[in-house]
Amino acid sequence: MLKTEELQINIGPQHPSTHGVFRMIVTVDGETITDLKPVFGYLHRNHEQIAEQNTYLQNMPYTDRLDYFNSMANNQAYAMAVEQLVGIEVPERAEYLRVMMVELTRILNHAGALGFLINDMGMWQTQLAFGMREREKILDLFESASGARLMCNYFRFGGVVRDLPPDFIPRLKELLQAMPAFVDELERLLRENEILMQRAEGIGILPRDLALAYSVSGPVLRGSGIPYDVRKAQPYSVYDRFDFDVPVGTVGDVYDRFLVRIEEMRQSRRILEQVLEQLPDAQGGHINPKARQNVRPPVGDVYARIESPKGELGFYLVSDGSGKPYRYKVRAPSFINLTPLGDMCRGYKVADVVVILGSIDIVMGEVDR
Amino acid sequence: MPRLDAAELRERMARDLPGAVLEVVPLQVAAAPPHGPQPGAFMTSDTLVAPSRLVEAACYLRDLLGYAYLSDIAVVDYLADDLFELVYRFYHVEGGEGLTLKVRIPRDHPEVPSLTPAWPGANFHEREAFDLYGIVFVGHPFLRRIYMWDEFEGFPMRKDFPKQGDKYIGADE
C-alpha cells in the first residue's frame, strides 16, 4: 500500500463556479475530500447596520441588493414585516399582484439556477442559454411593471408602487402558454442526459434527519424529502387560496434538488394561472391609499418570513418608536443553506464540489450581506 | 398542525422545567431621542429563558414538543438597558406558528451556552453573532469570525461601535 498524504487546496475566492467571491478550503486525500471549510465575507458590507441608519422606506430598495436574482421576493418579506409592525392592511388586488411577481421570480430563479448548475458540470452553454432566454422574458415583464429589470423596488407598505401596465396581462398569458413546452424541453434535455446522471445521482447526499438538524430550507430541504414550504406551513398573503403541490425528493442528492426545482417551476405556473383567474374579482387597488410610507411603528418587534425561491427568507425588526429600525436582521436562506456544505461534500471527489455547491443555489449578495 | 402559543409554552415550561422561565422585565429600547416622542417601554410576549438553561429549554422544544426546525438566531443590542438579547426561533416541521425563546445576557459579560453541539444548524448563526456582536458561545466547536477578517478589532453591529472614522483606511499613508 502506497503511503498517501493529505493535501489542502483552495477553491476560490476567484473561481468561475463559485457563483461570486466564495472560497472553500478543501482537504483532500488523493481525489477524495476529507474536509471542507467554506470561507466568505468578501462581499460583506454590513447591510444590517446600514439599514439601521436608513428610514424604513429607504430600506425597500436596499433589500433588492440582498439576493439580486429575486428582488421581488426580498421586497415582499420586508414589506410584510413592516406591515405587521405598523398594522397596515393590504388590499386584495395588491396581494395578488405580489404573489404574481414572486411566483414569476421563482420561475426566473430556478431557470437560472438550473442553467448555472449544468454549466458547472461542464456541459457548456446550451442549457444556460435556455434558462437565460426564459429569464429574459420574465425580466422584460418586470421592467414593464416596475421600471427595472433586476432591482425592481416594486413593493411599498400596503401594496405595490403602481398598477400593471395595460399590456402586462396579455404578455403574461402568452408567457404562461409557452412555459410548459420550455420546462418539458429543459427536463427532456437533462433528465436522461448521461453527463448529468453521472454527476448528479448519488452525489452530495443530505439525509432527511441531517437536513432538518442543519436548518436548511427551500429546495435543499425539500430535496431531502421534507415537505416544508412556508407557503403551506404558515400561509401568508393569499397563498391559502391556491391549489398547488409541494414537490419533494427521496434521496436528497443533487439530482433530487434538481428535480424539485423543475417541478416547482410547474407549480409556480399553476399558481400564476389561478392568480390570473382570480385577479379580476379582487377587491381594492394596487395599494392601500391610507398607508403612509414614512412609517413610525410603535415600539415592538416582529418576524415575518416568506418562501423565497432559495428558502425561508425572514426579516426580524425591532422598533424603538422612531422612523428608523432599531434592529434589522435578515435571515438569509442561502447563508444558512451553506452550513451543511462540509458534510455534503465529505467522501466525494474534488470535481463534485462545484456541482454540490451549485445545487444549493447560493447568491453571495445574500450570504455575505 | 400543532398549535401552541407563547402563554401555553410558558405554562408548560414552568411545569416541566422549573426555574428556566424568567419574568419579563420591560426594556427601555433606546435612550430618549433629542426630539420627537419619547420611546416607550418594550414588553415582549415571548418566553424569556435563563441563559444557563437555554440548551435544556431548546431540547425540550425539539424533543418533547416537536419544534425541530431552528429557523433563526438574532441578537439585539439594548444599549440603554445594558444587555444583549438573543432571539431563538423554532418551528414545527408540520407547519404553524413558531415559538420564540429569548435570552438576556449582560453586555460586559456576553456568554451563553452554544446550541451547535446539539443543533448543527446553529453553527453559522452563532458565528455571525460572535463576529458582529462579540457574543461568546461556550462549547461552540469553531467560534471564529465569519464575515470580518480575523484580525479585525471590535464588533461592528454593537450600538456603541464608532460609525465614523476607520483605522483600516489610510493606515499606510
PDB file of N, CA and C in Angstrom, chain A residues 37-38 40-41 44 46 48-49 52-53 212-217 221 226 228 232-234 296 299-301 303 305 312 316 318-321 325-329 331 335-336 338-339 367-369, chain B residues 1 29-30 37 39-42 46 68-79 87 89 91-93 95-97 102 119-121 123-125 128 132-133 142 146-148 156-157 159 163:
ATOM      1  N   LYS A  37     -14.004  23.560   4.373  1.00  0.00           N
ATOM      2  CA  LYS A  37     -14.414  24.706   5.195  1.00  0.00           C
ATOM      3  C   LYS A  37     -14.767  25.869   4.278  1.00  0.00           C
ATOM      4  N   PRO A  38     -16.023  26.310   4.294  1.00  0.00           N
ATOM      5  CA  PRO A  38     -16.353  27.485   3.493  1.00  0.00           C
ATOM      6  C   PRO A  38     -15.835  28.758   4.163  1.00  0.00           C
ATOM      7  N   PHE A  40     -16.184  32.949   3.677  1.00  0.00           N
ATOM      8  CA  PHE A  40     -16.809  34.011   2.897  1.00  0.00           C
ATOM      9  C   PHE A  40     -16.782  35.307   3.691  1.00  0.00           C
ATOM     10  N   GLY A  41     -17.476  36.297   3.186  1.00  0.00           N
ATOM     11  CA  GLY A  41     -17.414  37.612   3.812  1.00  0.00           C
ATOM     12  C   GLY A  41     -16.707  38.616   2.918  1.00  0.00           C
ATOM     13  N   HIS A  44     -18.993  41.383   2.224  1.00  0.00           N
ATOM     14  CA  HIS A  44     -19.691  41.881   3.407  1.00  0.00           C
ATOM     15  C   HIS A  44     -19.662  43.404   3.443  1.00  0.00           C
ATOM     16  N   ASN A  46     -21.931  44.963   5.807  1.00  0.00           N
ATOM     17  CA  ASN A  46     -22.746  45.217   6.991  1.00  0.00           C
ATOM     18  C   ASN A  46     -24.091  45.834   6.617  1.00  0.00           C
ATOM     19  N   GLU A  48     -26.946  45.074   7.516  1.00  0.00           N
ATOM     20  CA  GLU A  48     -27.890  45.271   8.622  1.00  0.00           C
ATOM     21  C   GLU A  48     -27.646  46.597   9.321  1.00  0.00           C
ATOM     22  N   GLN A  49     -26.368  46.957   9.462  1.00  0.00           N
ATOM     23  CA  GLN A  49     -26.105  48.225  10.143  1.00  0.00           C
ATOM     24  C   GLN A  49     -26.469  49.414   9.257  1.00  0.00           C
ATOM     25  N   GLU A  52     -29.973  50.045   9.561  1.00  0.00           N
ATOM     26  CA  GLU A  52     -30.403  50.677  10.806  1.00  0.00           C
ATOM     27  C   GLU A  52     -30.210  52.189  10.760  1.00  0.00           C
ATOM     28  N   GLN A  53     -29.408  52.689   9.828  1.00  0.00           N
ATOM     29  CA  GLN A  53     -29.233  54.137   9.673  1.00  0.00           C
ATOM     30  C   GLN A  53     -30.274  54.728   8.734  1.00  0.00           C
ATOM     31  N   LEU A 212     -32.823  18.492   8.451  1.00  0.00           N
ATOM     32  CA  LEU A 212     -33.609  19.214   9.446  1.00  0.00           C
ATOM     33  C   LEU A 212     -32.700  19.765  10.541  1.00  0.00           C
ATOM     34  N   ALA A 213     -31.739  18.946  10.976  1.00  0.00           N
ATOM     35  CA  ALA A 213     -30.842  19.395  12.042  1.00  0.00           C
ATOM     36  C   ALA A 213     -30.017  20.590  11.583  1.00  0.00           C
ATOM     37  N   TYR A 214     -29.715  20.640  10.293  1.00  0.00           N
ATOM     38  CA  TYR A 214     -28.892  21.726   9.771  1.00  0.00           C
ATOM     39  C   TYR A 214     -29.711  22.966   9.421  1.00  0.00           C
ATOM     40  N   SER A 215     -31.001  22.946   9.662  1.00  0.00           N
ATOM     41  CA  SER A 215     -31.869  24.113   9.427  1.00  0.00           C
ATOM     42  C   SER A 215     -31.875  24.588   7.981  1.00  0.00           C
ATOM     43  N   VAL A 216     -31.563  23.734   7.019  1.00  0.00           N
ATOM     44  CA  VAL A 216     -31.633  24.189   5.635  1.00  0.00           C
ATOM     45  C   VAL A 216     -33.102  24.394   5.267  1.00  0.00           C
ATOM     46  N   SER A 217     -33.323  25.168   4.212  1.00  0.00           N
ATOM     47  CA  SER A 217     -34.700  25.437   3.819  1.00  0.00           C
ATOM     48  C   SER A 217     -34.783  25.462   2.303  1.00  0.00           C
ATOM     49  N   LEU A 221     -34.004  21.552   1.441  1.00  0.00           N
ATOM     50  CA  LEU A 221     -34.746  20.794   2.454  1.00  0.00           C
ATOM     51  C   LEU A 221     -35.747  19.847   1.784  1.00  0.00           C
ATOM     52  N   ILE A 226     -38.350  16.428   2.995  1.00  0.00           N
ATOM     53  CA  ILE A 226     -39.217  17.049   3.999  1.00  0.00           C
ATOM     54  C   ILE A 226     -40.109  18.071   3.304  1.00  0.00           C
ATOM     55  N   TYR A 228     -41.553  20.782   3.587  1.00  0.00           N
ATOM     56  CA  TYR A 228     -41.742  22.012   4.345  1.00  0.00           C
ATOM     57  C   TYR A 228     -41.633  23.205   3.412  1.00  0.00           C
ATOM     58  N   LYS A 232     -47.165  26.753   2.499  1.00  0.00           N
ATOM     59  CA  LYS A 232     -48.156  25.801   3.004  1.00  0.00           C
ATOM     60  C   LYS A 232     -48.141  25.738   4.520  1.00  0.00           C
ATOM     61  N   ALA A 233     -46.922  25.802   5.092  1.00  0.00           N
ATOM     62  CA  ALA A 233     -46.780  25.578   6.530  1.00  0.00           C
ATOM     63  C   ALA A 233     -47.360  26.725   7.334  1.00  0.00           C
ATOM     64  N   GLN A 234     -47.186  27.927   6.848  1.00  0.00           N
ATOM     65  CA  GLN A 234     -47.703  29.094   7.568  1.00  0.00           C
ATOM     66  C   GLN A 234     -48.164  30.083   6.506  1.00  0.00           C
ATOM     67  N   ARG A 296     -43.733  55.281  11.288  1.00  0.00           N
ATOM     68  CA  ARG A 296     -43.096  55.324  12.608  1.00  0.00           C
ATOM     69  C   ARG A 296     -43.791  54.263  13.441  1.00  0.00           C
ATOM     70  N   VAL A 299     -43.372  50.820  19.435  1.00  0.00           N
ATOM     71  CA  VAL A 299     -42.298  50.008  19.994  1.00  0.00           C
ATOM     72  C   VAL A 299     -42.710  48.538  19.978  1.00  0.00           C
ATOM     73  N   GLY A 300     -41.832  47.698  19.494  1.00  0.00           N
ATOM     74  CA  GLY A 300     -42.159  46.273  19.442  1.00  0.00           C
ATOM     75  C   GLY A 300     -41.229  45.557  18.493  1.00  0.00           C
ATOM     76  N   ASP A 301     -41.429  44.263  18.342  1.00  0.00           N
ATOM     77  CA  ASP A 301     -40.614  43.508  17.397  1.00  0.00           C
ATOM     78  C   ASP A 301     -41.515  42.607  16.563  1.00  0.00           C
ATOM     79  N   TYR A 303     -41.291  39.312  13.371  1.00  0.00           N
ATOM     80  CA  TYR A 303     -40.531  38.468  12.444  1.00  0.00           C
ATOM     81  C   TYR A 303     -41.497  38.016  11.369  1.00  0.00           C
ATOM     82  N   ARG A 305     -41.731  36.041   7.554  1.00  0.00           N
ATOM     83  CA  ARG A 305     -40.944  35.176   6.671  1.00  0.00           C
ATOM     84  C   ARG A 305     -41.771  34.768   5.475  1.00  0.00           C
ATOM     85  N   GLU A 312     -36.269  29.838   3.178  1.00  0.00           N
ATOM     86  CA  GLU A 312     -37.016  30.717   4.073  1.00  0.00           C
ATOM     87  C   GLU A 312     -36.281  32.033   4.237  1.00  0.00           C
ATOM     88  N   TYR A 316     -36.340  40.223  10.772  1.00  0.00           N
ATOM     89  CA  TYR A 316     -36.661  40.486  12.166  1.00  0.00           C
ATOM     90  C   TYR A 316     -36.436  41.969  12.414  1.00  0.00           C
ATOM     91  N   VAL A 318     -36.944  45.325  15.039  1.00  0.00           N
ATOM     92  CA  VAL A 318     -37.275  45.860  16.358  1.00  0.00           C
ATOM     93  C   VAL A 318     -37.419  47.360  16.179  1.00  0.00           C
ATOM     94  N   SER A 319     -38.538  47.887  16.659  1.00  0.00           N
ATOM     95  CA  SER A 319     -38.770  49.320  16.532  1.00  0.00           C
ATOM     96  C   SER A 319     -38.655  49.978  17.896  1.00  0.00           C
ATOM     97  N   ASP A 320     -38.029  51.163  17.926  1.00  0.00           N
ATOM     98  CA  ASP A 320     -37.978  51.915  19.174  1.00  0.00           C
ATOM     99  C   ASP A 320     -38.917  53.121  19.102  1.00  0.00           C
ATOM    100  N   GLY A 321     -39.808  53.105  18.142  1.00  0.00           N
ATOM    101  CA  GLY A 321     -40.784  54.179  18.026  1.00  0.00           C
ATOM    102  C   GLY A 321     -40.338  55.305  17.125  1.00  0.00           C
ATOM    103  N   PRO A 325     -35.419  51.634  11.850  1.00  0.00           N
ATOM    104  CA  PRO A 325     -35.452  50.388  12.631  1.00  0.00           C
ATOM    105  C   PRO A 325     -34.336  50.371  13.673  1.00  0.00           C
ATOM    106  N   TYR A 326     -34.686  49.952  14.897  1.00  0.00           N
ATOM    107  CA  TYR A 326     -33.655  49.819  15.930  1.00  0.00           C
ATOM    108  C   TYR A 326     -32.790  48.594  15.649  1.00  0.00           C
ATOM    109  N   ARG A 327     -33.432  47.551  15.179  1.00  0.00           N
ATOM    110  CA  ARG A 327     -32.684  46.359  14.773  1.00  0.00           C
ATOM    111  C   ARG A 327     -33.336  45.832  13.503  1.00  0.00           C
ATOM    112  N   TYR A 328     -32.502  45.423  12.578  1.00  0.00           N
ATOM    113  CA  TYR A 328     -32.970  44.929  11.286  1.00  0.00           C
ATOM    114  C   TYR A 328     -32.129  43.696  11.011  1.00  0.00           C
ATOM    115  N   LYS A 329     -32.758  42.538  11.074  1.00  0.00           N
ATOM    116  CA  LYS A 329     -31.988  41.304  10.878  1.00  0.00           C
ATOM    117  C   LYS A 329     -32.563  40.541   9.692  1.00  0.00           C
ATOM    118  N   ARG A 331     -32.761  36.962   7.848  1.00  0.00           N
ATOM    119  CA  ARG A 331     -32.498  35.524   7.901  1.00  0.00           C
ATOM    120  C   ARG A 331     -32.339  35.098   6.448  1.00  0.00           C
ATOM    121  N   PHE A 335     -27.395  31.678   3.050  1.00  0.00           N
ATOM    122  CA  PHE A 335     -26.352  31.677   4.087  1.00  0.00           C
ATOM    123  C   PHE A 335     -26.487  30.432   4.962  1.00  0.00           C
ATOM    124  N   ILE A 336     -27.701  30.156   5.400  1.00  0.00           N
ATOM    125  CA  ILE A 336     -27.909  29.007   6.280  1.00  0.00           C
ATOM    126  C   ILE A 336     -27.790  27.706   5.487  1.00  0.00           C
ATOM    127  N   LEU A 338     -25.707  26.990   3.449  1.00  0.00           N
ATOM    128  CA  LEU A 338     -24.300  26.628   3.291  1.00  0.00           C
ATOM    129  C   LEU A 338     -23.762  25.842   4.482  1.00  0.00           C
ATOM    130  N   THR A 339     -24.478  25.864   5.611  1.00  0.00           N
ATOM    131  CA  THR A 339     -23.963  25.203   6.812  1.00  0.00           C
ATOM    132  C   THR A 339     -23.563  23.748   6.565  1.00  0.00           C
ATOM    133  N   VAL A 367     -25.520  35.895   1.040  1.00  0.00           N
ATOM    134  CA  VAL A 367     -24.710  35.163   2.007  1.00  0.00           C
ATOM    135  C   VAL A 367     -23.865  36.140   2.819  1.00  0.00           C
ATOM    136  N   ASP A 368     -23.220  37.066   2.130  1.00  0.00           N
ATOM    137  CA  ASP A 368     -22.290  37.960   2.820  1.00  0.00           C
ATOM    138  C   ASP A 368     -22.976  39.163   3.443  1.00  0.00           C
ATOM    139  N   ARG A 369     -24.067  39.625   2.876  1.00  0.00           N
ATOM    140  CA  ARG A 369     -24.814  40.786   3.360  1.00  0.00           C
ATOM    141  C   ARG A 369     -23.905  41.889   3.859  1.00  0.00           C
TER     142      ARG A 369
ATOM    143  N   MET B   1     -51.966  20.504  12.304  1.00  0.00           N
ATOM    144  CA  MET B   1     -50.901  21.454  12.647  1.00  0.00           C
ATOM    145  C   MET B   1     -50.868  21.698  14.146  1.00  0.00           C
ATOM    146  N   VAL B  29     -35.523  50.037  25.416  1.00  0.00           N
ATOM    147  CA  VAL B  29     -35.174  50.006  23.995  1.00  0.00           C
ATOM    148  C   VAL B  29     -34.055  50.977  23.679  1.00  0.00           C
ATOM    149  N   ALA B  30     -34.289  52.279  23.789  1.00  0.00           N
ATOM    150  CA  ALA B  30     -33.217  53.204  23.438  1.00  0.00           C
ATOM    151  C   ALA B  30     -33.293  54.412  24.336  1.00  0.00           C
ATOM    152  N   PRO B  37     -41.275  61.982  19.874  1.00  0.00           N
ATOM    153  CA  PRO B  37     -41.903  61.307  21.002  1.00  0.00           C
ATOM    154  C   PRO B  37     -40.904  60.457  21.772  1.00  0.00           C
ATOM    155  N   PRO B  39     -39.488  57.274  23.487  1.00  0.00           N
ATOM    156  CA  PRO B  39     -39.722  55.844  23.239  1.00  0.00           C
ATOM    157  C   PRO B  39     -40.363  55.203  24.453  1.00  0.00           C
ATOM    158  N   GLY B  40     -41.314  54.334  24.204  1.00  0.00           N
ATOM    159  CA  GLY B  40     -42.000  53.675  25.298  1.00  0.00           C
ATOM    160  C   GLY B  40     -41.226  52.461  25.764  1.00  0.00           C
ATOM    161  N   ALA B  41     -41.730  51.840  26.809  1.00  0.00           N
ATOM    162  CA  ALA B  41     -41.116  50.614  27.282  1.00  0.00           C
ATOM    163  C   ALA B  41     -41.543  49.469  26.368  1.00  0.00           C
ATOM    164  N   PHE B  42     -40.645  48.502  26.196  1.00  0.00           N
ATOM    165  CA  PHE B  42     -40.899  47.384  25.301  1.00  0.00           C
ATOM    166  C   PHE B  42     -41.128  46.145  26.151  1.00  0.00           C
ATOM    167  N   ASP B  46     -42.899  37.108  24.367  1.00  0.00           N
ATOM    168  CA  ASP B  46     -42.218  35.824  24.161  1.00  0.00           C
ATOM    169  C   ASP B  46     -41.636  35.293  25.473  1.00  0.00           C
ATOM    170  N   ALA B  68     -38.602  21.135  15.768  1.00  0.00           N
ATOM    171  CA  ALA B  68     -37.258  20.669  15.455  1.00  0.00           C
ATOM    172  C   ALA B  68     -36.508  21.586  14.501  1.00  0.00           C
ATOM    173  N   TYR B  69     -37.199  22.570  13.946  1.00  0.00           N
ATOM    174  CA  TYR B  69     -36.572  23.402  12.923  1.00  0.00           C
ATOM    175  C   TYR B  69     -36.157  24.728  13.549  1.00  0.00           C
ATOM    176  N   LEU B  70     -34.858  24.877  13.759  1.00  0.00           N
ATOM    177  CA  LEU B  70     -34.325  26.121  14.323  1.00  0.00           C
ATOM    178  C   LEU B  70     -34.133  27.101  13.176  1.00  0.00           C
ATOM    179  N   SER B  71     -35.014  28.077  13.105  1.00  0.00           N
ATOM    180  CA  SER B  71     -35.006  28.930  11.928  1.00  0.00           C
ATOM    181  C   SER B  71     -33.999  30.051  12.031  1.00  0.00           C
ATOM    182  N   ASP B  72     -33.903  30.675  13.194  1.00  0.00           N
ATOM    183  CA  ASP B  72     -33.139  31.911  13.225  1.00  0.00           C
ATOM    184  C   ASP B  72     -32.630  32.194  14.629  1.00  0.00           C
ATOM    185  N   ILE B  73     -31.447  32.781  14.691  1.00  0.00           N
ATOM    186  CA  ILE B  73     -30.942  33.323  15.952  1.00  0.00           C
ATOM    187  C   ILE B  73     -30.588  34.777  15.681  1.00  0.00           C
ATOM    188  N   ALA B  74     -31.234  35.688  16.346  1.00  0.00           N
ATOM    189  CA  ALA B  74     -30.941  37.102  16.151  1.00  0.00           C
ATOM    190  C   ALA B  74     -30.438  37.689  17.458  1.00  0.00           C
ATOM    191  N   VAL B  75     -29.548  38.647  17.369  1.00  0.00           N
ATOM    192  CA  VAL B  75     -29.061  39.346  18.553  1.00  0.00           C
ATOM    193  C   VAL B  75     -29.530  40.791  18.465  1.00  0.00           C
ATOM    194  N   VAL B  76     -29.975  41.339  19.568  1.00  0.00           N
ATOM    195  CA  VAL B  76     -30.313  42.755  19.616  1.00  0.00           C
ATOM    196  C   VAL B  76     -29.517  43.379  20.746  1.00  0.00           C
ATOM    197  N   ASP B  77     -28.911  44.519  20.455  1.00  0.00           N
ATOM    198  CA  ASP B  77     -28.107  45.220  21.440  1.00  0.00           C
ATOM    199  C   ASP B  77     -28.969  46.309  22.078  1.00  0.00           C
ATOM    200  N   TYR B  78     -29.423  46.073  23.315  1.00  0.00           N
ATOM    201  CA  TYR B  78     -30.201  47.091  24.023  1.00  0.00           C
ATOM    202  C   TYR B  78     -29.238  47.886  24.894  1.00  0.00           C
ATOM    203  N   LEU B  79     -28.656  48.906  24.289  1.00  0.00           N
ATOM    204  CA  LEU B  79     -27.592  49.662  24.946  1.00  0.00           C
ATOM    205  C   LEU B  79     -28.110  50.355  26.202  1.00  0.00           C
ATOM    206  N   VAL B  87     -32.515  36.056  20.282  1.00  0.00           N
ATOM    207  CA  VAL B  87     -33.858  35.616  19.925  1.00  0.00           C
ATOM    208  C   VAL B  87     -33.740  34.327  19.122  1.00  0.00           C
ATOM    209  N   ARG B  89     -35.639  31.187  17.280  1.00  0.00           N
ATOM    210  CA  ARG B  89     -36.948  30.949  16.699  1.00  0.00           C
ATOM    211  C   ARG B  89     -37.058  29.494  16.225  1.00  0.00           C
ATOM    212  N   TYR B  91     -39.555  26.252  14.718  1.00  0.00           N
ATOM    213  CA  TYR B  91     -40.796  25.927  14.019  1.00  0.00           C
ATOM    214  C   TYR B  91     -41.026  24.427  14.041  1.00  0.00           C
ATOM    215  N   HIS B  92     -42.289  24.075  13.933  1.00  0.00           N
ATOM    216  CA  HIS B  92     -42.660  22.666  13.825  1.00  0.00           C
ATOM    217  C   HIS B  92     -42.627  22.292  12.353  1.00  0.00           C
ATOM    218  N   VAL B  93     -42.118  21.113  12.059  1.00  0.00           N
ATOM    219  CA  VAL B  93     -41.930  20.757  10.659  1.00  0.00           C
ATOM    220  C   VAL B  93     -43.261  20.517   9.950  1.00  0.00           C
ATOM    221  N   GLY B  95     -45.695  22.577  10.291  1.00  0.00           N
ATOM    222  CA  GLY B  95     -46.243  23.891   9.992  1.00  0.00           C
ATOM    223  C   GLY B  95     -46.830  24.577  11.190  1.00  0.00           C
ATOM    224  N   GLY B  96     -47.402  25.734  10.951  1.00  0.00           N
ATOM    225  CA  GLY B  96     -47.985  26.515  12.032  1.00  0.00           C
ATOM    226  C   GLY B  96     -47.049  27.598  12.516  1.00  0.00           C
ATOM    227  N   GLU B  97     -47.556  28.329  13.503  1.00  0.00           N
ATOM    228  CA  GLU B  97     -46.775  29.411  14.080  1.00  0.00           C
ATOM    229  C   GLU B  97     -45.542  28.857  14.788  1.00  0.00           C
ATOM    230  N   LYS B 102     -36.263  33.796  24.198  1.00  0.00           N
ATOM    231  CA  LYS B 102     -35.366  34.939  24.294  1.00  0.00           C
ATOM    232  C   LYS B 102     -34.454  34.757  25.500  1.00  0.00           C
ATOM    233  N   TRP B 119     -27.333  21.019  17.887  1.00  0.00           N
ATOM    234  CA  TRP B 119     -28.110  21.508  16.780  1.00  0.00           C
ATOM    235  C   TRP B 119     -27.162  22.066  15.733  1.00  0.00           C
ATOM    236  N   PRO B 120     -26.637  21.266  14.847  1.00  0.00           N
ATOM    237  CA  PRO B 120     -25.602  21.765  13.934  1.00  0.00           C
ATOM    238  C   PRO B 120     -26.031  22.981  13.124  1.00  0.00           C
ATOM    239  N   GLY B 121     -27.332  23.164  12.941  1.00  0.00           N
ATOM    240  CA  GLY B 121     -27.807  24.307  12.174  1.00  0.00           C
ATOM    241  C   GLY B 121     -27.551  25.641  12.840  1.00  0.00           C
ATOM    242  N   ASN B 123     -24.757  26.614  13.891  1.00  0.00           N
ATOM    243  CA  ASN B 123     -23.351  26.946  13.692  1.00  0.00           C
ATOM    244  C   ASN B 123     -23.134  28.343  13.115  1.00  0.00           C
ATOM    245  N   PHE B 124     -23.660  28.599  11.938  1.00  0.00           N
ATOM    246  CA  PHE B 124     -23.379  29.870  11.278  1.00  0.00           C
ATOM    247  C   PHE B 124     -24.092  31.031  11.959  1.00  0.00           C
ATOM    248  N   HIS B 125     -25.275  30.769  12.505  1.00  0.00           N
ATOM    249  CA  HIS B 125     -25.970  31.825  13.240  1.00  0.00           C
ATOM    250  C   HIS B 125     -25.102  32.305  14.397  1.00  0.00           C
ATOM    251  N   GLU B 128     -22.018  34.186  13.308  1.00  0.00           N
ATOM    252  CA  GLU B 128     -22.373  35.544  12.895  1.00  0.00           C
ATOM    253  C   GLU B 128     -22.569  36.433  14.130  1.00  0.00           C
ATOM    254  N   LEU B 132     -20.291  39.789  14.776  1.00  0.00           N
ATOM    255  CA  LEU B 132     -20.839  41.140  14.722  1.00  0.00           C
ATOM    256  C   LEU B 132     -21.143  41.716  16.103  1.00  0.00           C
ATOM    257  N   TYR B 133     -21.370  40.864  17.106  1.00  0.00           N
ATOM    258  CA  TYR B 133     -21.741  41.364  18.430  1.00  0.00           C
ATOM    259  C   TYR B 133     -20.773  40.935  19.525  1.00  0.00           C
ATOM    260  N   PHE B 142     -16.087  25.807  16.637  1.00  0.00           N
ATOM    261  CA  PHE B 142     -15.228  26.584  15.740  1.00  0.00           C
ATOM    262  C   PHE B 142     -15.699  28.034  15.760  1.00  0.00           C
ATOM    263  N   ILE B 146     -16.809  35.256  10.878  1.00  0.00           N
ATOM    264  CA  ILE B 146     -17.354  34.665   9.658  1.00  0.00           C
ATOM    265  C   ILE B 146     -17.402  35.678   8.528  1.00  0.00           C
ATOM    266  N   TYR B 147     -17.686  36.936   8.822  1.00  0.00           N
ATOM    267  CA  TYR B 147     -17.724  37.962   7.776  1.00  0.00           C
ATOM    268  C   TYR B 147     -16.464  38.827   7.785  1.00  0.00           C
ATOM    269  N   MET B 148     -16.133  39.359   8.953  1.00  0.00           N
ATOM    270  CA  MET B 148     -14.979  40.238   9.045  1.00  0.00           C
ATOM    271  C   MET B 148     -13.721  39.381   9.020  1.00  0.00           C
ATOM    272  N   PRO B 156     -18.753  45.181  14.988  1.00  0.00           N
ATOM    273  CA  PRO B 156     -19.340  46.318  14.277  1.00  0.00           C
ATOM    274  C   PRO B 156     -20.832  46.523  14.453  1.00  0.00           C
ATOM    275  N   MET B 157     -21.588  45.524  14.866  1.00  0.00           N
ATOM    276  CA  MET B 157     -23.026  45.747  14.988  1.00  0.00           C
ATOM    277  C   MET B 157     -23.423  46.286  16.359  1.00  0.00           C
ATOM    278  N   LYS B 159     -24.113  48.799  19.251  1.00  0.00           N
ATOM    279  CA  LYS B 159     -24.617  50.173  19.099  1.00  0.00           C
ATOM    280  C   LYS B 159     -23.549  51.201  19.444  1.00  0.00           C
ATOM    281  N   LYS B 163     -19.335  54.906  14.320  1.00  0.00           N
ATOM    282  CA  LYS B 163     -19.840  54.853  12.959  1.00  0.00           C
ATOM    283  C   LYS B 163     -18.951  55.626  11.993  1.00  0.00           C
TER     284      LYS B 163
END
